[in-house]
Coordinates of C-alpha atoms in Angstrom, one line a residue:
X1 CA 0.0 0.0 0.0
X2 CA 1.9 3.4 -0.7
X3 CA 1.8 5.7 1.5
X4 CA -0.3 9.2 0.9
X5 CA 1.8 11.7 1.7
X6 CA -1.1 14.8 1.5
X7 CA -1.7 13.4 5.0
X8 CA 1.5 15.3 6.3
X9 CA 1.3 17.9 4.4
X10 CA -2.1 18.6 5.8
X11 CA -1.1 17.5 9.6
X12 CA 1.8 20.0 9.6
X13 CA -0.4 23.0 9.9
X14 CA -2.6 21.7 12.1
X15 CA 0.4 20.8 14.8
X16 CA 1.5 24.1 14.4
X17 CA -2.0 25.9 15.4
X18 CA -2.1 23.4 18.4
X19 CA 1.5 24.3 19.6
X20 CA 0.7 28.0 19.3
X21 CA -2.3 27.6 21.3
X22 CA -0.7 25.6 23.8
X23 CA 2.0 28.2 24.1
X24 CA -0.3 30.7 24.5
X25 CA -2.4 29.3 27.5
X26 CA 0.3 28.8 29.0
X27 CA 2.0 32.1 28.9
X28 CA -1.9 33.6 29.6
X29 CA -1.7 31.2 33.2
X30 CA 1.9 32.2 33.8
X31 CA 0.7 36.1 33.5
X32 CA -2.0 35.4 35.6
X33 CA 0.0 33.6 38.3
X34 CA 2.8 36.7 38.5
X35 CA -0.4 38.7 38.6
X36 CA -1.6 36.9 41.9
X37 CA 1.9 36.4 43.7
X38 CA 2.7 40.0 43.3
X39 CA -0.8 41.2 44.5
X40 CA -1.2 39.0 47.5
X41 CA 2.4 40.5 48.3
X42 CA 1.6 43.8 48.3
X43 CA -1.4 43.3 49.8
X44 CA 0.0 42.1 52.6
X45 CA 2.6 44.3 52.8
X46 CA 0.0 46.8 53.1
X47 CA -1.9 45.4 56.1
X48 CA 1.8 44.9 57.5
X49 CA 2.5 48.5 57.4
X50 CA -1.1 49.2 59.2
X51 CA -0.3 46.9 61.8
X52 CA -2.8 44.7 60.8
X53 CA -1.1 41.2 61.1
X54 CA -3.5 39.0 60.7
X55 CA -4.3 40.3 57.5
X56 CA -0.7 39.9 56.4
X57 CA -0.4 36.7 57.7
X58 CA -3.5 35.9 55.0
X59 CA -2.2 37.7 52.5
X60 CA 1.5 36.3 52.8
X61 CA 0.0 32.8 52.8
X62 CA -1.7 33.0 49.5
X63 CA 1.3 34.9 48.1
X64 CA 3.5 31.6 49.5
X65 CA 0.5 29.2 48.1
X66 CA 0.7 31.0 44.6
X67 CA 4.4 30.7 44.5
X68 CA 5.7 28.3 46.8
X69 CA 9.5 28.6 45.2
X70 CA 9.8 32.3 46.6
X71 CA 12.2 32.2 49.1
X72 CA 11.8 35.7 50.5
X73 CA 7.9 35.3 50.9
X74 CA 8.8 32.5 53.1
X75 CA 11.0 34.6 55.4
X76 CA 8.1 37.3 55.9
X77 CA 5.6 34.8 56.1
X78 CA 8.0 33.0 58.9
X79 CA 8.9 36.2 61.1
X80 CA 5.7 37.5 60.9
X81 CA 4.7 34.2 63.2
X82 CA 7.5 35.2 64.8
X83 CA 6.8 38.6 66.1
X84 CA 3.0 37.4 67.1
X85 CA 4.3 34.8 69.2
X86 CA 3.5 31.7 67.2
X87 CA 7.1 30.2 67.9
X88 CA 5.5 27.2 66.0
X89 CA 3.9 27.8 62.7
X90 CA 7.3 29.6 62.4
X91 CA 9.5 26.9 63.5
X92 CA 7.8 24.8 60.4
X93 CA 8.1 27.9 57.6
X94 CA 11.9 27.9 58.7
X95 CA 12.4 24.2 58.8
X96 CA 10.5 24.0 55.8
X97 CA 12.6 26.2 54.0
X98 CA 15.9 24.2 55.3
X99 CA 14.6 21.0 53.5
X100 CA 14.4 22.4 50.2
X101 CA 17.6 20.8 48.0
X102 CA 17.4 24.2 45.6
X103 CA 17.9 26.6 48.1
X104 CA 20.9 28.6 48.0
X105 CA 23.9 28.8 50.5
X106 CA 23.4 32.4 51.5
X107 CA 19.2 31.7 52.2
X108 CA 20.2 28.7 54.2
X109 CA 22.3 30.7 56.5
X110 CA 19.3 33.1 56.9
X111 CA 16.9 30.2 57.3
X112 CA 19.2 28.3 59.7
X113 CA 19.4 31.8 61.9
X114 CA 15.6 32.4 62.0
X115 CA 15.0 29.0 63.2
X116 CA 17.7 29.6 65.6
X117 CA 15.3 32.7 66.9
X118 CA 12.4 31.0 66.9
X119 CA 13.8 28.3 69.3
X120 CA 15.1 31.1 71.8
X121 CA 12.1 33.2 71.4
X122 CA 10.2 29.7 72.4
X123 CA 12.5 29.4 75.6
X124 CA 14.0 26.1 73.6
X125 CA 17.1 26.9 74.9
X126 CA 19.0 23.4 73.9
X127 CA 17.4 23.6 70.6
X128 CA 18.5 27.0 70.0
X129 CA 21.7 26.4 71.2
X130 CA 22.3 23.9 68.5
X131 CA 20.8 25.7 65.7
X132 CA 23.1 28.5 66.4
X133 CA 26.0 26.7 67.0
X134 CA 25.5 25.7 63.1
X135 CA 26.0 28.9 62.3
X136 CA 29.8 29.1 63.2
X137 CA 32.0 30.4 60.1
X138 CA 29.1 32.2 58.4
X139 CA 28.0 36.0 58.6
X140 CA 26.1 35.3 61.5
X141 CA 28.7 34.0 63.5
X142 CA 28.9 37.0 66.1
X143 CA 25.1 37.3 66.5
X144 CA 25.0 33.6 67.5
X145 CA 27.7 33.6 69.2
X146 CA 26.1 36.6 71.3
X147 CA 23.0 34.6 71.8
X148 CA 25.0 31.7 73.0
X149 CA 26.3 34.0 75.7
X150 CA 22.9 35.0 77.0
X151 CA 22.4 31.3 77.3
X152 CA 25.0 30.1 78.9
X153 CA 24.0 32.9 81.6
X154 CA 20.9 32.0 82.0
X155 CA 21.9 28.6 82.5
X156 CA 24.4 29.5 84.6
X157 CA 27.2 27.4 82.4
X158 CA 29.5 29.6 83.1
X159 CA 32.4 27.3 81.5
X160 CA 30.9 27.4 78.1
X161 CA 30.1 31.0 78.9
X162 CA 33.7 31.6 78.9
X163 CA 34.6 29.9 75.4
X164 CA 32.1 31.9 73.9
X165 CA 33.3 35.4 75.5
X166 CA 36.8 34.7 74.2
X167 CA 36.4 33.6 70.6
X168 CA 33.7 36.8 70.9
X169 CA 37.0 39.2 72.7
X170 CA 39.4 37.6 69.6
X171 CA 36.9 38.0 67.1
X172 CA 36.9 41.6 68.2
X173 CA 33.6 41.9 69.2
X174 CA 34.6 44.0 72.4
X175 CA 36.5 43.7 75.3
X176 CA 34.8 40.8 77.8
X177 CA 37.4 40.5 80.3
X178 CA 34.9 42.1 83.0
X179 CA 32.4 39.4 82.2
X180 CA 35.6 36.6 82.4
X181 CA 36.4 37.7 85.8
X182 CA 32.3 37.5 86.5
X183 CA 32.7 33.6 84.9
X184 CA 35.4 33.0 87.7
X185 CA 33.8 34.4 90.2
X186 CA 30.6 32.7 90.1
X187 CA 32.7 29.6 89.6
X188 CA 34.4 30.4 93.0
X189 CA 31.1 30.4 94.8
X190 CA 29.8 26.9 93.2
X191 CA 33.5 25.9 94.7
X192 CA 32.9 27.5 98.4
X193 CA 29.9 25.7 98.5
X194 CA 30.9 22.6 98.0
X195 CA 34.1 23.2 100.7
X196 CA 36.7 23.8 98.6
X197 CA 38.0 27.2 99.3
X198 CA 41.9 26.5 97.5
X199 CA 40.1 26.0 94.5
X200 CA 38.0 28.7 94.9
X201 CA 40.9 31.0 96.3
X202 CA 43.2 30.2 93.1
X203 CA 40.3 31.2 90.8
X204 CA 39.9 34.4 92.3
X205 CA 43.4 35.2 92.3
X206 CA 42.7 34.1 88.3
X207 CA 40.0 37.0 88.4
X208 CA 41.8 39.5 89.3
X209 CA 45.3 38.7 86.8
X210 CA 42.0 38.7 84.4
X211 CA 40.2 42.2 84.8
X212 CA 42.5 44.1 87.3
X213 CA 40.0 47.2 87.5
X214 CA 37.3 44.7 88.2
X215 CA 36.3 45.3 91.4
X216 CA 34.3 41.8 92.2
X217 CA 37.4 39.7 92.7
X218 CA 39.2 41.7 94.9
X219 CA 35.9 41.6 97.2
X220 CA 35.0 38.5 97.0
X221 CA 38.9 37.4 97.6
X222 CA 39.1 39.8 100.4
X223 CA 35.8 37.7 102.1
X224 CA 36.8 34.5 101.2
X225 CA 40.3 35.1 102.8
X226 CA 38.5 36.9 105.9
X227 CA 36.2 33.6 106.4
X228 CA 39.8 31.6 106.0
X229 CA 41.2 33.2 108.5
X230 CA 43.6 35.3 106.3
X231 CA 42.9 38.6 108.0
X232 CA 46.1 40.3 106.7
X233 CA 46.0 39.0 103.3
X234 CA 42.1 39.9 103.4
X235 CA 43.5 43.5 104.3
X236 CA 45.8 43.4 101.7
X237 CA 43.5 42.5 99.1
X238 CA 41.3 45.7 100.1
X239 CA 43.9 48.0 99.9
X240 CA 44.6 46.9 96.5
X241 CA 40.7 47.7 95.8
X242 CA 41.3 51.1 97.4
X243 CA 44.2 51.7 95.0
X244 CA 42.7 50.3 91.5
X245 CA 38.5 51.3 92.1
X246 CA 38.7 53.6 95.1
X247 CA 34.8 54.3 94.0
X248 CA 33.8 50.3 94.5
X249 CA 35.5 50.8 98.6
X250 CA 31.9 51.3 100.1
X251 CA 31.2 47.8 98.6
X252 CA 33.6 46.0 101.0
X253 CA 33.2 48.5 104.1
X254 CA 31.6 46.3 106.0
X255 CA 34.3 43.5 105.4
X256 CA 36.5 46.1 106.9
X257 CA 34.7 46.5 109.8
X258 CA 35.1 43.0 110.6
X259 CA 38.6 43.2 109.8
X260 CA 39.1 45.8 112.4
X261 CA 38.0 44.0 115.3
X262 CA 40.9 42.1 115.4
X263 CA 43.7 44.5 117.5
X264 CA 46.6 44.3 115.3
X265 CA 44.4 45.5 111.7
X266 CA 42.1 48.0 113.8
X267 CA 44.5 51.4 112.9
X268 CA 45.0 50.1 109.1
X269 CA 41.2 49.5 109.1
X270 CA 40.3 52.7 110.4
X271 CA 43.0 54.5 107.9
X272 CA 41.7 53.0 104.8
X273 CA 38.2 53.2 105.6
X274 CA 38.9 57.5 107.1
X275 CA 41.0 57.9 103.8
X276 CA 38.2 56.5 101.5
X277 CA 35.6 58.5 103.2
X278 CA 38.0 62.1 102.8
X279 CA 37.9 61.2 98.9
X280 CA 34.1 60.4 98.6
X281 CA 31.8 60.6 101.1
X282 CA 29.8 57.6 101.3
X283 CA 27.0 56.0 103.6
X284 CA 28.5 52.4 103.7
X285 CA 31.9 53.8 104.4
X286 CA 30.4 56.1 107.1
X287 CA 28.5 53.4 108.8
X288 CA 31.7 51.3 109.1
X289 CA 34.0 54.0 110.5
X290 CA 31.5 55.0 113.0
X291 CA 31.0 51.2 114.3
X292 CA 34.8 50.4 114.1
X293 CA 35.3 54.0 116.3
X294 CA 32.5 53.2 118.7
X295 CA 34.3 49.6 119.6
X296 CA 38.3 51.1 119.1
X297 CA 37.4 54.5 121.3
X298 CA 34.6 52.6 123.4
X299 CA 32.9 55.9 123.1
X300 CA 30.0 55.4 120.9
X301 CA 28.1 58.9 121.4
X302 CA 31.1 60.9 120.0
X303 CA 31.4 58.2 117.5
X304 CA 28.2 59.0 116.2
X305 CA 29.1 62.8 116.2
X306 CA 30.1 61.3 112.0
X307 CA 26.6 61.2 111.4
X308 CA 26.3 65.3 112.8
X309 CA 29.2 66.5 110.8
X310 CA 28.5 64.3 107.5
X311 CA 25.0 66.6 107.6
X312 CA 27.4 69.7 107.2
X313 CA 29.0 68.0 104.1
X314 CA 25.9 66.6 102.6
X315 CA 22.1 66.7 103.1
X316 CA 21.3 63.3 104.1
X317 CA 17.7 61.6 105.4
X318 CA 19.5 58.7 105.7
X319 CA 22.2 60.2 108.0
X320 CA 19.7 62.1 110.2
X321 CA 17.9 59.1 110.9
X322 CA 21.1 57.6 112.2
X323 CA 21.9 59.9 114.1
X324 CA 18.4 60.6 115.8
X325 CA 18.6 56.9 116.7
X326 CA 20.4 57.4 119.4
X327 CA 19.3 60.7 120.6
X328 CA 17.2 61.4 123.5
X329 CA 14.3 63.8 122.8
X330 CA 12.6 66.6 125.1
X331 CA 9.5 64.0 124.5
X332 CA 11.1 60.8 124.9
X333 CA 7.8 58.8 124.8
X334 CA 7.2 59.4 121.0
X335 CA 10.7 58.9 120.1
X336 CA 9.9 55.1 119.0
X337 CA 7.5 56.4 116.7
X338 CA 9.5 58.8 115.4
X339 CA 12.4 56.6 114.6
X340 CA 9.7 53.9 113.0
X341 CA 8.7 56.5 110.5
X342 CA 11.9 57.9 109.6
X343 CA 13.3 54.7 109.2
X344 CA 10.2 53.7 106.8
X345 CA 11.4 56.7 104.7
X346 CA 15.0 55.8 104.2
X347 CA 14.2 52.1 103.1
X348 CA 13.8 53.5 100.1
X349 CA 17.0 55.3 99.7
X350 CA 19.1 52.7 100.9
X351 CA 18.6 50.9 98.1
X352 CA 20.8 50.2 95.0
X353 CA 19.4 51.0 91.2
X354 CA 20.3 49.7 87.9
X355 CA 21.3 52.3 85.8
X356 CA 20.7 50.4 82.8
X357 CA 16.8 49.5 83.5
X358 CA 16.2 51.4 86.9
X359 CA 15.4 47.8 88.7
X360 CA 16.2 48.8 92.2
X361 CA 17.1 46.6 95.5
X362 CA 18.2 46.4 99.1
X363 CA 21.3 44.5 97.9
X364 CA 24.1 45.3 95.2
X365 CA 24.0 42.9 91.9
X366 CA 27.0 42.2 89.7
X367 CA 24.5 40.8 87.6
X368 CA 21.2 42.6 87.1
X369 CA 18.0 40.4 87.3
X370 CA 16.1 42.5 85.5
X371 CA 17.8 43.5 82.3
X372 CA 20.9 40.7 82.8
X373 CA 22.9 43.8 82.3
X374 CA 26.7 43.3 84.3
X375 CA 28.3 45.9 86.3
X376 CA 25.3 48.2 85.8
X377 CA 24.4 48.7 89.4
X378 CA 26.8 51.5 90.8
X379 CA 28.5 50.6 94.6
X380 CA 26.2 53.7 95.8
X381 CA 22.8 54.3 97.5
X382 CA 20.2 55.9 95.7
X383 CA 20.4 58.7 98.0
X384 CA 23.7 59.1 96.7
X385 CA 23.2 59.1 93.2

């Protein structure tokens, strides 16, 4: 049978109407696809910048369902979760992004440190801390690494703390031999407590070779060595805090008022704590030389003459009060009440503040509970500030 060959010539034509119609429905579907991605976009971009999240979460998630290849919708889509607190849904828009084999290096790094945030936003703290530990050697090393910090301090790890603060110090990220010292120092306590003052004695002597103008490790060494017995060394140790950070010397007055009830310390004592006082007046300072006085001159009436002449350097409530304490009154039956209310209103002023977040109280902090800020409470009263 031969073969007709009018059948091609007639077919040819035909396949080439078909193609072009295929062709263009499907450039017709892709224009209408662009058309949808890029409106749900700005539409949500829109209720974004009106503060209307929900919206934008809506809006986001049909621009992600119209395009599910787009990277960066992904990203919005996944901190917008984020910032309303649905540590979840963004968890799996980060994740989901990490499983995709197209994705480039660059996006992976970005996806690798959102899910990182998510995790510590969640209070995941072990899964944040290895999400960001993947991120050593890319741009977001030093932001993870900073992160790292703050949970190794809320943890309390205070060895890991340490690595981190020094690649951080060598990376040139700032100077964290203060917070070093801190490290040691907190170490040194964990140490006392479990009876083991040599250890804890050699890494406070580490603390100070660490951050010199520190003043932490020269006080705690100073009342470590006092509770060891090491009265003149303890004396020593404060003397070198007198010389380096005369202004943290009120912090440790009271360790030298112990150290001056022993005879042989009792006219260094007094010097040290008379000399700091000269410099910068100071409450703590003034409390200690007048109880030291009181037991060296056995005469505590004219030791408490201080209080008197620290009015005629500075106005002071919290002075006054002291010193009405132990006066008698024309009235003496109201004196109790008088001293009750008085010393009501210097509670207040007695206390120490954060200069950081204005936390305030009744004891000194290296470490400030409420903005974990270090070194941010100064060694004086509020009163004094």
């Amino acid at each position: 049978m031969d073969f007709d060959f009018s059948w091609i010539l007639l077919g040819l034509p035909i396949a080439f109407v078909l193609g072009w119609l295929a062709s263009r429905l499907d450039f017709r579907q892709l224009r209408i696809d662009n058309r949808q991605a890029p409106k749900a976009y700005f539409k949500g971009l829109n209720f974004l910048l009106n503060e209307q999240q929900d919206q934008a979460i809506d809006a986001f998630i049909e621009a992600v369902q119209n395009d599910p290849d787009t990277s960066e919708l992904h990203f919005a889509l996944g901190n917008l979760f984020r910032r309303r607190g649905e540590y979840e849904r963004a968890v799996r828009v980060h994740e989901h992004l990490l499983s995709r084999g197209d994705l480039g290096r660059i996006d992976r790094e970005r996806a690798q440190h959102a899910l990182a945030l998510d995790f510590l936003k969640a209070g995941l703290l072990d899964r944040a801390e290895d999400a960001l530990c993947k991120l050593e050697a890319t741009p977001f090393e030093a932001q993870a690494r900073l992160a790292l910090l703050a949970i190794y301090e809320r943890s309390r790890d205070w060895r890991h703390a340490a690595e981190i603060a020094a690649k951080l110090e060598h990376s040139g990220q700032g100077a964290f031999n203060g917070r070093l010292a801190h490290y040691l120092c907190e170490e040194a306590h964990t140490l006392q407590a479990r009876q083991q003052p040599d250890a804890a004695l050699a890494l406070l002597a580490q603390a100070v070779d660490t951050a010199p103008l520190s003043p932490r490790p020269r006080i705690d060494l100073a009342r470590l060595q006092l509770q060891t017995g090491a009265t003149e060394a303890a004396l020593d140790t404060l003397r070198a805090l007198a010389e380096h950070t005369p202004t943290a010397l009120p912090l440790a007055a009271h360790l030298l008022a112990e150290l001056g009830q022993q005879p042989n310390l009792q006219a260094s004592a007094l010097a040290l704590l008379a000399t700091s006082y000269d410099d910068t007046p100071s409450l703590d300072v003034l409390d200690a030389l007048v109880r030291l006085e009181a037991t060296v001159s056995g005469a505590p009436d004219a030791a408490r003459d201080r209080y008197a002449r620290h009015l005629e350097r500075e106005p002071s409530l919290v002075a006054a009060a002291r010193w009405i304490e132990g006066e008698k009154m024309a009235r003496e039956q109201f004196h109790p009440q008088v001293q009750r209310a008085l010393a009501h209103a210097v509670k207040p002023l007695l206390r120490y503040r954060c200069a950081a977040c204005g936390f305030e109280a009744k004891q000194h902090f290296w470490h400030c509970p409420g903005c974990q800020a270090w070194d941010s409470y100064p060694p004086r009263r509020v009163e004094e500030l």
